[in-house]
Amino acid sequence: MWTAAPNPVTNHTGSLLSIDDLSLDQITALLAIAKDLEAEPHSARVQRLAGRIVALLFYESSTRTRTSFELAAKLLGATTTLVSDKSSSIEKGESLHDTGLTLRALGAECIILRSNYSGAPELLARVTGLPVLNAGDGMHEHPSQALLDLRTMLDRLGLPQTIRETTLQGKTIVITGDIRHSRVARSNALLLPRLGARVILCGPPELCPREALSIAPGVEIERDFEQALRQADVAMMLRIQRERLQGLHLDTADYIERYQLSAERLSRCAPRALVMHPGPMVRGLEIDSAVADGPHSAIEQQVRHGLAIRMALLQRALASS
Ligand code: CP
């Protein structure tokens, strides 16, 4: 069920719970820190968080977000520990509250949380008083993904990394697929219009309900994918989240016919568009392999940028505690 979730209250200056926690100046600063950290020699970089402890608390599967946060912490010299729901006392029923306090008692100074519950990072930050980085909470937000997506867009569109209200003016970003269940769509739809972008959400009503218009003022819905694609500077494709469909019926063949980004459709409707996907992809469903691996695709770059962005977020989180 789609609900317009309120922005949670940040209780720690180093936390990142929602993309709306960050001003454009703060995002510019994070982009600059990410660039500097990427360029810094390893011998200096590894001193930055030496002796600090970062806990990764993952209640949902992840490859990109978990690995990049863990590697980012290690590249900065921090010690990391991973607690996942599959192999911890969470399986025995331990609550988020008690798990957070346990991690804090063991010395964790920052917690990276992925949860299937919207708002869980805000709760954890309140309970522990530690900086919490939201690594995706239910259908709510995925703010670090929005930051790495922004960095990728600016880079590939040749735009300055010092962002303002007009940085993306004249650019149209079409986000297509399972908008209903997508925290990536929500964080991007909150952020990109703040830089002047036009954001079009695209998909059938069962995956892109009218209520999605309430994410941010000015966000539009277009049901006809080709119509949307013809206006796109960026085509951001999303996975169908089968694990969250909960009885919603989806005719896969019809979806492919109407919404798959195929090479033929891309070259006919948006031959100059940048193609993005947060991953994981279902090749052959929302996107064709020829597009995912083709010259328009920024998908691998998105993953690479995740490392630097997450180093910057960790640096910010631990600098303030
Ligand atoms: N984009 C993203 O969040 O991917 P993972 O689920 O693999 O972390």
mmCIF file of C-alpha atoms and ligand atoms in Angstrom:
data_model
loop_
_atom_site.group_PDB
_atom_site.id
_atom_site.type_symbol
_atom_site.label_atom_id
_atom_site.label_comp_id
_atom_site.label_asym_id
_atom_site.label_seq_id
_atom_site.Cartn_x
_atom_site.Cartn_y
_atom_site.Cartn_z
ATOM 1 C CA MET A 1 0.000 0.000 0.000
ATOM 2 C CA TRP A 2 1.384 3.397 -0.990
ATOM 3 C CA THR A 3 1.573 5.928 1.804
ATOM 4 C CA ALA A 4 3.130 9.356 1.712
ATOM 5 C CA ALA A 5 5.556 8.870 4.589
ATOM 6 C CA PRO A 6 6.480 11.953 6.575
ATOM 7 C CA ASN A 7 10.125 12.935 6.741
ATOM 8 C CA PRO A 8 11.573 11.491 9.899
ATOM 9 C CA VAL A 9 13.304 13.712 12.397
ATOM 10 C CA THR A 10 17.084 13.481 12.343
ATOM 11 C CA ASN A 11 18.385 13.175 15.864
ATOM 12 C CA HIS A 12 22.060 13.039 14.982
ATOM 13 C CA THR A 13 23.855 15.401 12.675
ATOM 14 C CA GLY A 14 25.820 12.554 11.102
ATOM 15 C CA SER A 15 22.758 10.427 10.348
ATOM 16 C CA LEU A 16 21.252 10.158 6.912
ATOM 17 C CA LEU A 17 17.659 8.974 7.193
ATOM 18 C CA SER A 18 16.030 10.766 4.260
ATOM 19 C CA ILE A 19 17.484 12.570 1.261
ATOM 20 C CA ASP A 20 15.499 15.571 2.485
ATOM 21 C CA ASP A 21 17.810 15.725 5.520
ATOM 22 C CA LEU A 22 20.444 17.261 3.247
ATOM 23 C CA SER A 23 20.499 20.795 1.853
ATOM 24 C CA LEU A 24 21.894 21.311 -1.649
ATOM 25 C CA ASP A 25 25.020 22.830 -0.073
ATOM 26 C CA GLN A 26 25.471 19.742 2.096
ATOM 27 C CA ILE A 27 25.081 17.514 -0.966
ATOM 28 C CA THR A 28 27.661 19.587 -2.832
ATOM 29 C CA ALA A 29 30.012 19.160 0.137
ATOM 30 C CA LEU A 30 29.439 15.380 0.148
ATOM 31 C CA LEU A 31 30.118 15.158 -3.591
ATOM 32 C CA ALA A 32 33.362 17.068 -3.084
ATOM 33 C CA ILE A 33 34.409 14.861 -0.161
ATOM 34 C CA ALA A 34 33.668 11.766 -2.255
ATOM 35 C CA LYS A 35 35.871 13.056 -5.056
ATOM 36 C CA ASP A 36 38.699 13.948 -2.670
ATOM 37 C CA LEU A 37 38.550 10.598 -0.900
ATOM 38 C CA GLU A 38 38.644 8.760 -4.217
ATOM 39 C CA ALA A 39 41.795 10.629 -5.216
ATOM 40 C CA GLU A 40 43.524 10.403 -1.834
ATOM 41 C CA PRO A 41 46.461 7.989 -1.531
ATOM 42 C CA HIS A 42 45.487 4.818 0.318
ATOM 43 C CA SER A 43 48.121 5.359 3.036
ATOM 44 C CA ALA A 44 46.487 8.644 4.080
ATOM 45 C CA ARG A 45 42.885 7.606 3.506
ATOM 46 C CA VAL A 46 43.161 4.532 5.673
ATOM 47 C CA GLN A 47 44.066 6.717 8.667
ATOM 48 C CA ARG A 48 40.830 8.687 8.532
ATOM 49 C CA LEU A 49 38.641 6.267 10.481
ATOM 50 C CA ALA A 50 41.396 4.113 11.971
ATOM 51 C CA GLY A 51 40.252 2.690 15.293
ATOM 52 C CA ARG A 52 36.573 3.489 14.646
ATOM 53 C CA ILE A 53 33.869 0.786 14.602
ATOM 54 C CA VAL A 54 31.080 0.649 12.041
ATOM 55 C CA ALA A 55 28.239 -1.881 12.274
ATOM 56 C CA LEU A 56 26.246 -3.035 9.271
ATOM 57 C CA LEU A 57 22.791 -4.238 10.284
ATOM 58 C CA PHE A 58 20.966 -5.835 7.375
ATOM 59 C CA TYR A 59 17.436 -7.241 7.662
ATOM 60 C CA GLU A 60 17.096 -7.570 3.885
ATOM 61 C CA SER A 61 19.378 -8.986 1.207
ATOM 62 C CA SER A 62 21.795 -6.644 -0.496
ATOM 63 C CA THR A 63 24.849 -6.891 -2.694
ATOM 64 C CA ARG A 64 25.707 -3.347 -3.840
ATOM 65 C CA THR A 65 24.757 -1.328 -0.757
ATOM 66 C CA ARG A 66 26.165 -3.718 1.845
ATOM 67 C CA THR A 67 29.414 -4.397 0.025
ATOM 68 C CA SER A 68 30.071 -0.781 -0.879
ATOM 69 C CA PHE A 69 29.381 0.486 2.655
ATOM 70 C CA GLU A 70 31.637 -2.242 4.078
ATOM 71 C CA LEU A 71 34.435 -1.580 1.595
ATOM 72 C CA ALA A 72 34.045 2.166 2.071
ATOM 73 C CA ALA A 73 34.459 1.797 5.840
ATOM 74 C CA LYS A 74 37.508 -0.446 5.388
ATOM 75 C CA LEU A 75 39.104 1.904 2.841
ATOM 76 C CA LEU A 76 38.891 4.601 5.527
ATOM 77 C CA GLY A 77 40.502 2.274 8.074
ATOM 78 C CA ALA A 78 37.426 1.477 10.193
ATOM 79 C CA THR A 79 36.709 -1.916 11.687
ATOM 80 C CA THR A 80 33.395 -3.317 10.463
ATOM 81 C CA THR A 81 31.020 -5.932 11.712
ATOM 82 C CA LEU A 82 28.016 -7.342 9.890
ATOM 83 C CA VAL A 83 24.815 -8.491 11.570
ATOM 84 C CA SER A 84 22.253 -9.974 9.254
ATOM 85 C CA ASP A 85 18.821 -11.325 10.092
ATOM 86 C CA LYS A 86 19.804 -14.740 8.732
ATOM 87 C CA SER A 87 22.598 -15.601 11.171
ATOM 88 C CA SER A 88 22.080 -13.592 14.319
ATOM 89 C CA SER A 89 19.861 -13.394 17.390
ATOM 90 C CA ILE A 90 17.353 -11.539 15.217
ATOM 91 C CA GLU A 91 16.325 -15.061 14.166
ATOM 92 C CA LYS A 92 15.532 -15.732 17.836
ATOM 93 C CA GLY A 93 13.251 -12.700 17.944
ATOM 94 C CA GLU A 94 15.578 -9.988 19.238
ATOM 95 C CA SER A 95 14.126 -6.557 18.511
ATOM 96 C CA LEU A 96 15.712 -3.750 16.507
ATOM 97 C CA HIS A 97 15.853 -1.755 19.751
ATOM 98 C CA ASP A 98 17.846 -4.442 21.603
ATOM 99 C CA THR A 99 20.037 -5.241 18.610
ATOM 100 C CA GLY A 100 20.953 -1.559 18.331
ATOM 101 C CA LEU A 101 21.795 -1.284 22.028
ATOM 102 C CA THR A 102 23.870 -4.472 21.782
ATOM 103 C CA LEU A 103 25.881 -3.100 18.877
ATOM 104 C CA ARG A 104 26.427 0.155 20.766
ATOM 105 C CA ALA A 105 27.576 -1.760 23.867
ATOM 106 C CA LEU A 106 30.104 -3.571 21.687
ATOM 107 C CA GLY A 107 31.567 -0.260 20.569
ATOM 108 C CA ALA A 108 29.742 0.528 17.327
ATOM 109 C CA GLU A 109 29.959 4.258 16.631
ATOM 110 C CA CYS A 110 27.809 4.273 13.504
ATOM 111 C CA ILE A 111 25.151 1.842 12.261
ATOM 112 C CA ILE A 112 24.254 1.261 8.644
ATOM 113 C CA LEU A 113 20.745 -0.158 8.554
ATOM 114 C CA ARG A 114 18.727 -1.877 5.858
ATOM 115 C CA SER A 115 15.273 -2.771 7.041
ATOM 116 C CA ASN A 116 12.002 -3.906 5.547
ATOM 117 C CA TYR A 117 10.222 -1.381 7.796
ATOM 118 C CA SER A 118 9.803 2.226 6.705
ATOM 119 C CA GLY A 119 11.058 4.478 9.497
ATOM 120 C CA ALA A 120 13.277 1.846 11.180
ATOM 121 C CA PRO A 121 16.470 3.952 10.749
ATOM 122 C CA GLU A 122 14.846 6.878 12.571
ATOM 123 C CA LEU A 123 13.853 4.562 15.428
ATOM 124 C CA LEU A 124 17.369 3.107 15.635
ATOM 125 C CA ALA A 125 18.964 6.563 15.660
ATOM 126 C CA ARG A 126 16.622 7.637 18.470
ATOM 127 C CA VAL A 127 17.204 4.503 20.564
ATOM 128 C CA THR A 128 20.996 4.390 20.231
ATOM 129 C CA GLY A 129 21.873 8.075 19.836
ATOM 130 C CA LEU A 130 24.367 6.938 17.205
ATOM 131 C CA PRO A 131 24.611 8.211 13.640
ATOM 132 C CA VAL A 132 22.532 5.902 11.469
ATOM 133 C CA LEU A 133 22.864 5.657 7.706
ATOM 134 C CA ASN A 134 19.701 4.489 5.978
ATOM 135 C CA ALA A 135 20.683 1.741 3.542
ATOM 136 C CA GLY A 136 17.064 1.320 2.412
ATOM 137 C CA ASP A 137 13.983 1.155 4.642
ATOM 138 C CA GLY A 138 10.963 -0.693 3.306
ATOM 139 C CA MET A 139 9.190 1.272 0.598
ATOM 140 C CA HIS A 140 10.320 4.568 2.122
ATOM 141 C CA GLU A 141 13.798 5.776 1.111
ATOM 142 C CA HIS A 142 17.267 4.869 -0.107
ATOM 143 C CA PRO A 143 19.088 8.190 0.251
ATOM 144 C CA SER A 144 22.640 7.011 -0.462
ATOM 145 C CA GLN A 145 21.364 5.527 -3.740
ATOM 146 C CA ALA A 146 19.899 8.919 -4.700
ATOM 147 C CA LEU A 147 23.267 10.548 -4.001
ATOM 148 C CA LEU A 148 25.223 8.079 -6.112
ATOM 149 C CA ASP A 149 22.599 8.367 -8.846
ATOM 150 C CA LEU A 150 22.965 12.143 -8.775
ATOM 151 C CA ARG A 151 26.755 11.938 -8.971
ATOM 152 C CA THR A 152 26.472 9.575 -11.945
ATOM 153 C CA MET A 153 23.978 11.837 -13.717
ATOM 154 C CA LEU A 154 26.069 14.973 -13.216
ATOM 155 C CA ASP A 155 29.156 13.146 -14.426
ATOM 156 C CA ARG A 156 27.579 11.602 -17.533
ATOM 157 C CA LEU A 157 25.602 14.723 -18.473
ATOM 158 C CA GLY A 158 28.728 16.879 -18.116
ATOM 159 C CA LEU A 159 27.229 19.052 -15.374
ATOM 160 C CA PRO A 160 29.052 20.740 -12.468
ATOM 161 C CA GLN A 161 29.227 18.857 -9.167
ATOM 162 C CA THR A 162 28.493 22.106 -7.324
ATOM 163 C CA ILE A 163 24.722 21.850 -7.370
ATOM 164 C CA ARG A 164 22.055 24.551 -7.280
ATOM 165 C CA GLU A 165 18.309 24.840 -7.809
ATOM 166 C CA THR A 166 18.939 25.140 -11.563
ATOM 167 C CA THR A 167 21.565 22.437 -12.114
ATOM 168 C CA LEU A 168 19.108 20.025 -13.765
ATOM 169 C CA GLN A 169 16.832 22.648 -15.323
ATOM 170 C CA GLY A 170 15.748 21.493 -18.788
ATOM 171 C CA LYS A 171 16.522 17.848 -17.992
ATOM 172 C CA THR A 172 13.815 15.196 -17.859
ATOM 173 C CA ILE A 173 14.326 12.054 -15.815
ATOM 174 C CA VAL A 174 11.889 9.236 -16.538
ATOM 175 C CA ILE A 175 11.664 6.652 -13.749
ATOM 176 C CA THR A 176 9.921 3.527 -14.993
ATOM 177 C CA GLY A 177 8.693 0.345 -13.388
ATOM 178 C CA ASP A 178 7.710 -0.634 -9.883
ATOM 179 C CA ILE A 179 7.332 2.873 -8.486
ATOM 180 C CA ARG A 180 4.858 1.655 -5.848
ATOM 181 C CA HIS A 181 7.447 -0.397 -3.970
ATOM 182 C CA SER A 182 10.558 1.594 -4.823
ATOM 183 C CA ARG A 183 12.474 3.513 -2.181
ATOM 184 C CA VAL A 184 14.933 4.430 -4.948
ATOM 185 C CA ALA A 185 12.143 6.116 -6.910
ATOM 186 C CA ARG A 186 10.987 8.004 -3.828
ATOM 187 C CA SER A 187 14.448 9.316 -2.883
ATOM 188 C CA ASN A 188 15.195 10.337 -6.475
ATOM 189 C CA ALA A 189 11.774 11.935 -6.938
ATOM 190 C CA LEU A 190 12.342 13.926 -3.755
ATOM 191 C CA LEU A 191 15.828 15.060 -4.742
ATOM 192 C CA LEU A 192 15.891 15.692 -8.484
ATOM 193 C CA PRO A 193 13.120 18.349 -8.669
ATOM 194 C CA ARG A 194 15.061 20.331 -6.044
ATOM 195 C CA LEU A 195 17.734 20.762 -8.730
ATOM 196 C CA GLY A 196 15.179 21.845 -11.324
ATOM 197 C CA ALA A 197 14.679 18.491 -13.044
ATOM 198 C CA ARG A 198 11.384 17.374 -14.513
ATOM 199 C CA VAL A 199 10.583 13.919 -13.105
ATOM 200 C CA ILE A 200 8.154 11.635 -14.930
ATOM 201 C CA LEU A 201 7.059 8.418 -13.234
ATOM 202 C CA CYS A 202 5.993 5.709 -15.657
ATOM 203 C CA GLY A 203 4.296 2.365 -15.269
ATOM 204 C CA PRO A 204 0.911 0.661 -15.172
ATOM 205 C CA PRO A 205 -1.511 1.785 -12.398
ATOM 206 C CA GLU A 206 -0.825 -1.296 -10.271
ATOM 207 C CA LEU A 207 2.892 -0.396 -10.110
ATOM 208 C CA CYS A 208 2.651 3.371 -10.462
ATOM 209 C CA PRO A 209 -0.454 4.522 -8.544
ATOM 210 C CA ARG A 210 -1.742 8.088 -8.754
ATOM 211 C CA GLU A 211 -0.788 8.524 -5.081
ATOM 212 C CA ALA A 212 2.859 8.608 -6.233
ATOM 213 C CA LEU A 213 2.157 12.190 -7.354
ATOM 214 C CA SER A 214 2.261 13.140 -3.675
ATOM 215 C CA ILE A 215 5.979 12.320 -3.350
ATOM 216 C CA ALA A 216 6.960 15.806 -4.452
ATOM 217 C CA PRO A 217 5.296 18.803 -6.092
ATOM 218 C CA GLY A 218 5.634 18.797 -9.872
ATOM 219 C CA VAL A 219 6.292 15.067 -10.272
ATOM 220 C CA GLU A 220 4.253 13.726 -13.214
ATOM 221 C CA ILE A 221 2.851 10.342 -14.250
ATOM 222 C CA GLU A 222 2.845 9.063 -17.845
ATOM 223 C CA ARG A 223 1.437 5.588 -18.552
ATOM 224 C CA ASP A 224 2.731 5.357 -22.122
ATOM 225 C CA PHE A 225 6.401 4.360 -21.856
ATOM 226 C CA GLU A 226 7.332 5.399 -25.384
ATOM 227 C CA GLN A 227 5.697 8.788 -24.888
ATOM 228 C CA ALA A 228 7.717 9.266 -21.695
ATOM 229 C CA LEU A 229 10.914 7.961 -23.249
ATOM 230 C CA ARG A 230 10.738 10.477 -26.106
ATOM 231 C CA GLN A 231 11.123 13.227 -23.494
ATOM 232 C CA ALA A 232 13.882 11.554 -21.482
ATOM 233 C CA ASP A 233 17.407 12.774 -20.931
ATOM 234 C CA VAL A 234 17.744 9.992 -18.380
ATOM 235 C CA ALA A 235 15.807 6.708 -18.381
ATOM 236 C CA MET A 236 15.978 5.175 -14.928
ATOM 237 C CA MET A 237 14.608 1.634 -14.958
ATOM 238 C CA LEU A 238 13.425 -0.216 -11.852
ATOM 239 C CA ARG A 239 13.126 -3.881 -10.940
ATOM 240 C CA ILE A 240 9.694 -5.409 -10.349
ATOM 241 C CA GLN A 241 9.897 -6.213 -6.633
ATOM 242 C CA ARG A 242 8.163 -9.588 -6.669
ATOM 243 C CA GLU A 243 8.899 -9.998 -2.939
ATOM 244 C CA ARG A 244 6.628 -7.012 -2.211
ATOM 245 C CA LEU A 245 3.822 -7.615 -4.749
ATOM 246 C CA GLN A 246 1.606 -9.290 -2.094
ATOM 247 C CA GLY A 247 -1.142 -10.607 -4.316
ATOM 248 C CA LEU A 248 -0.898 -7.911 -7.005
ATOM 249 C CA HIS A 249 -1.221 -9.670 -10.342
ATOM 250 C CA LEU A 250 1.217 -8.702 -13.039
ATOM 251 C CA ASP A 251 1.025 -10.025 -16.585
ATOM 252 C CA THR A 252 4.743 -10.372 -17.300
ATOM 253 C CA ALA A 253 4.393 -10.744 -21.071
ATOM 254 C CA ASP A 254 2.225 -7.624 -21.245
ATOM 255 C CA TYR A 255 4.664 -5.710 -19.018
ATOM 256 C CA ILE A 256 7.593 -6.632 -21.252
ATOM 257 C CA GLU A 257 5.632 -5.607 -24.321
ATOM 258 C CA ARG A 258 4.693 -2.205 -22.898
ATOM 259 C CA TYR A 259 7.506 -1.270 -20.538
ATOM 260 C CA GLN A 260 10.730 -3.133 -21.259
ATOM 261 C CA LEU A 261 13.629 -0.926 -22.290
ATOM 262 C CA SER A 262 14.782 -2.807 -25.361
ATOM 263 C CA ALA A 263 17.562 -1.725 -27.689
ATOM 264 C CA GLU A 264 15.040 -1.153 -30.468
ATOM 265 C CA ARG A 265 12.799 1.006 -28.260
ATOM 266 C CA LEU A 266 15.739 3.011 -26.936
ATOM 267 C CA SER A 267 17.163 3.760 -30.393
ATOM 268 C CA ARG A 268 13.716 4.672 -31.755
ATOM 269 C CA CYS A 269 12.453 6.811 -28.836
ATOM 270 C CA ALA A 270 15.494 8.131 -26.950
ATOM 271 C CA PRO A 271 18.689 7.604 -28.918
ATOM 272 C CA ARG A 272 20.672 10.027 -26.727
ATOM 273 C CA ALA A 273 19.255 9.155 -23.299
ATOM 274 C CA LEU A 274 21.412 7.999 -20.428
ATOM 275 C CA VAL A 275 20.241 4.635 -19.054
ATOM 276 C CA MET A 276 20.354 3.964 -15.323
ATOM 277 C CA HIS A 277 19.235 1.142 -13.049
ATOM 278 C CA PRO A 278 19.915 0.887 -9.291
ATOM 279 C CA GLY A 279 20.194 -2.893 -9.487
ATOM 280 C CA PRO A 280 19.649 -5.699 -9.062
ATOM 281 C CA MET A 281 18.354 -5.990 -12.629
ATOM 282 C CA VAL A 282 16.090 -8.667 -14.000
ATOM 283 C CA ARG A 283 17.513 -8.870 -17.489
ATOM 284 C CA GLY A 284 14.881 -9.653 -20.060
ATOM 285 C CA LEU A 285 12.103 -8.175 -17.906
ATOM 286 C CA GLU A 286 12.448 -4.439 -17.293
ATOM 287 C CA ILE A 287 15.628 -4.093 -19.338
ATOM 288 C CA ASP A 288 17.235 -5.899 -22.231
ATOM 289 C CA SER A 289 20.858 -7.047 -21.892
ATOM 290 C CA ALA A 290 21.854 -5.145 -25.022
ATOM 291 C CA VAL A 291 20.800 -1.914 -23.268
ATOM 292 C CA ALA A 292 22.165 -2.810 -19.819
ATOM 293 C CA ASP A 293 25.595 -3.542 -21.297
ATOM 294 C CA GLY A 294 25.418 -0.954 -24.076
ATOM 295 C CA PRO A 295 27.066 2.461 -24.519
ATOM 296 C CA HIS A 296 24.120 4.406 -23.040
ATOM 297 C CA SER A 297 24.280 2.476 -19.795
ATOM 298 C CA ALA A 298 25.678 4.050 -16.608
ATOM 299 C CA ILE A 299 24.837 1.028 -14.478
ATOM 300 C CA GLU A 300 28.394 -0.046 -13.597
ATOM 301 C CA GLN A 301 29.356 3.566 -13.007
ATOM 302 C CA GLN A 302 26.457 3.877 -10.539
ATOM 303 C CA VAL A 303 27.874 0.963 -8.562
ATOM 304 C CA ARG A 304 31.413 2.414 -8.612
ATOM 305 C CA HIS A 305 30.163 5.808 -7.446
ATOM 306 C CA GLY A 306 28.460 4.096 -4.521
ATOM 307 C CA LEU A 307 31.836 3.415 -2.962
ATOM 308 C CA ALA A 308 32.998 7.036 -2.929
ATOM 309 C CA ILE A 309 29.614 8.414 -1.871
ATOM 310 C CA ARG A 310 29.473 5.963 1.019
ATOM 311 C CA MET A 311 33.021 6.846 2.091
ATOM 312 C CA ALA A 312 31.873 10.476 2.234
ATOM 313 C CA LEU A 313 28.779 9.564 4.270
ATOM 314 C CA LEU A 314 30.841 7.555 6.763
ATOM 315 C CA GLN A 315 33.377 10.345 7.078
ATOM 316 C CA ARG A 316 30.545 12.798 7.780
ATOM 317 C CA ALA A 317 28.827 10.438 10.229
ATOM 318 C CA LEU A 318 31.934 9.797 12.290
ATOM 319 C CA ALA A 319 33.383 13.293 12.082
ATOM 320 C CA SER A 320 30.406 14.558 14.039
ATOM 321 C CA SER A 321 30.584 12.029 16.879
HETATM 322 N N1 CP B 1 20.639 -0.734 -5.396
HETATM 323 C C1 CP B 1 20.639 -1.530 -4.310
HETATM 324 O O1 CP B 1 20.214 -1.134 -3.242
HETATM 325 O O2 CP B 1 21.146 -2.784 -4.530
HETATM 326 P P1 CP B 1 21.328 -3.886 -3.397
HETATM 327 O O3 CP B 1 19.949 -4.332 -2.985
HETATM 328 O O4 CP B 1 22.123 -4.987 -4.044
HETATM 329 O O5 CP B 1 22.046 -3.248 -2.256
#
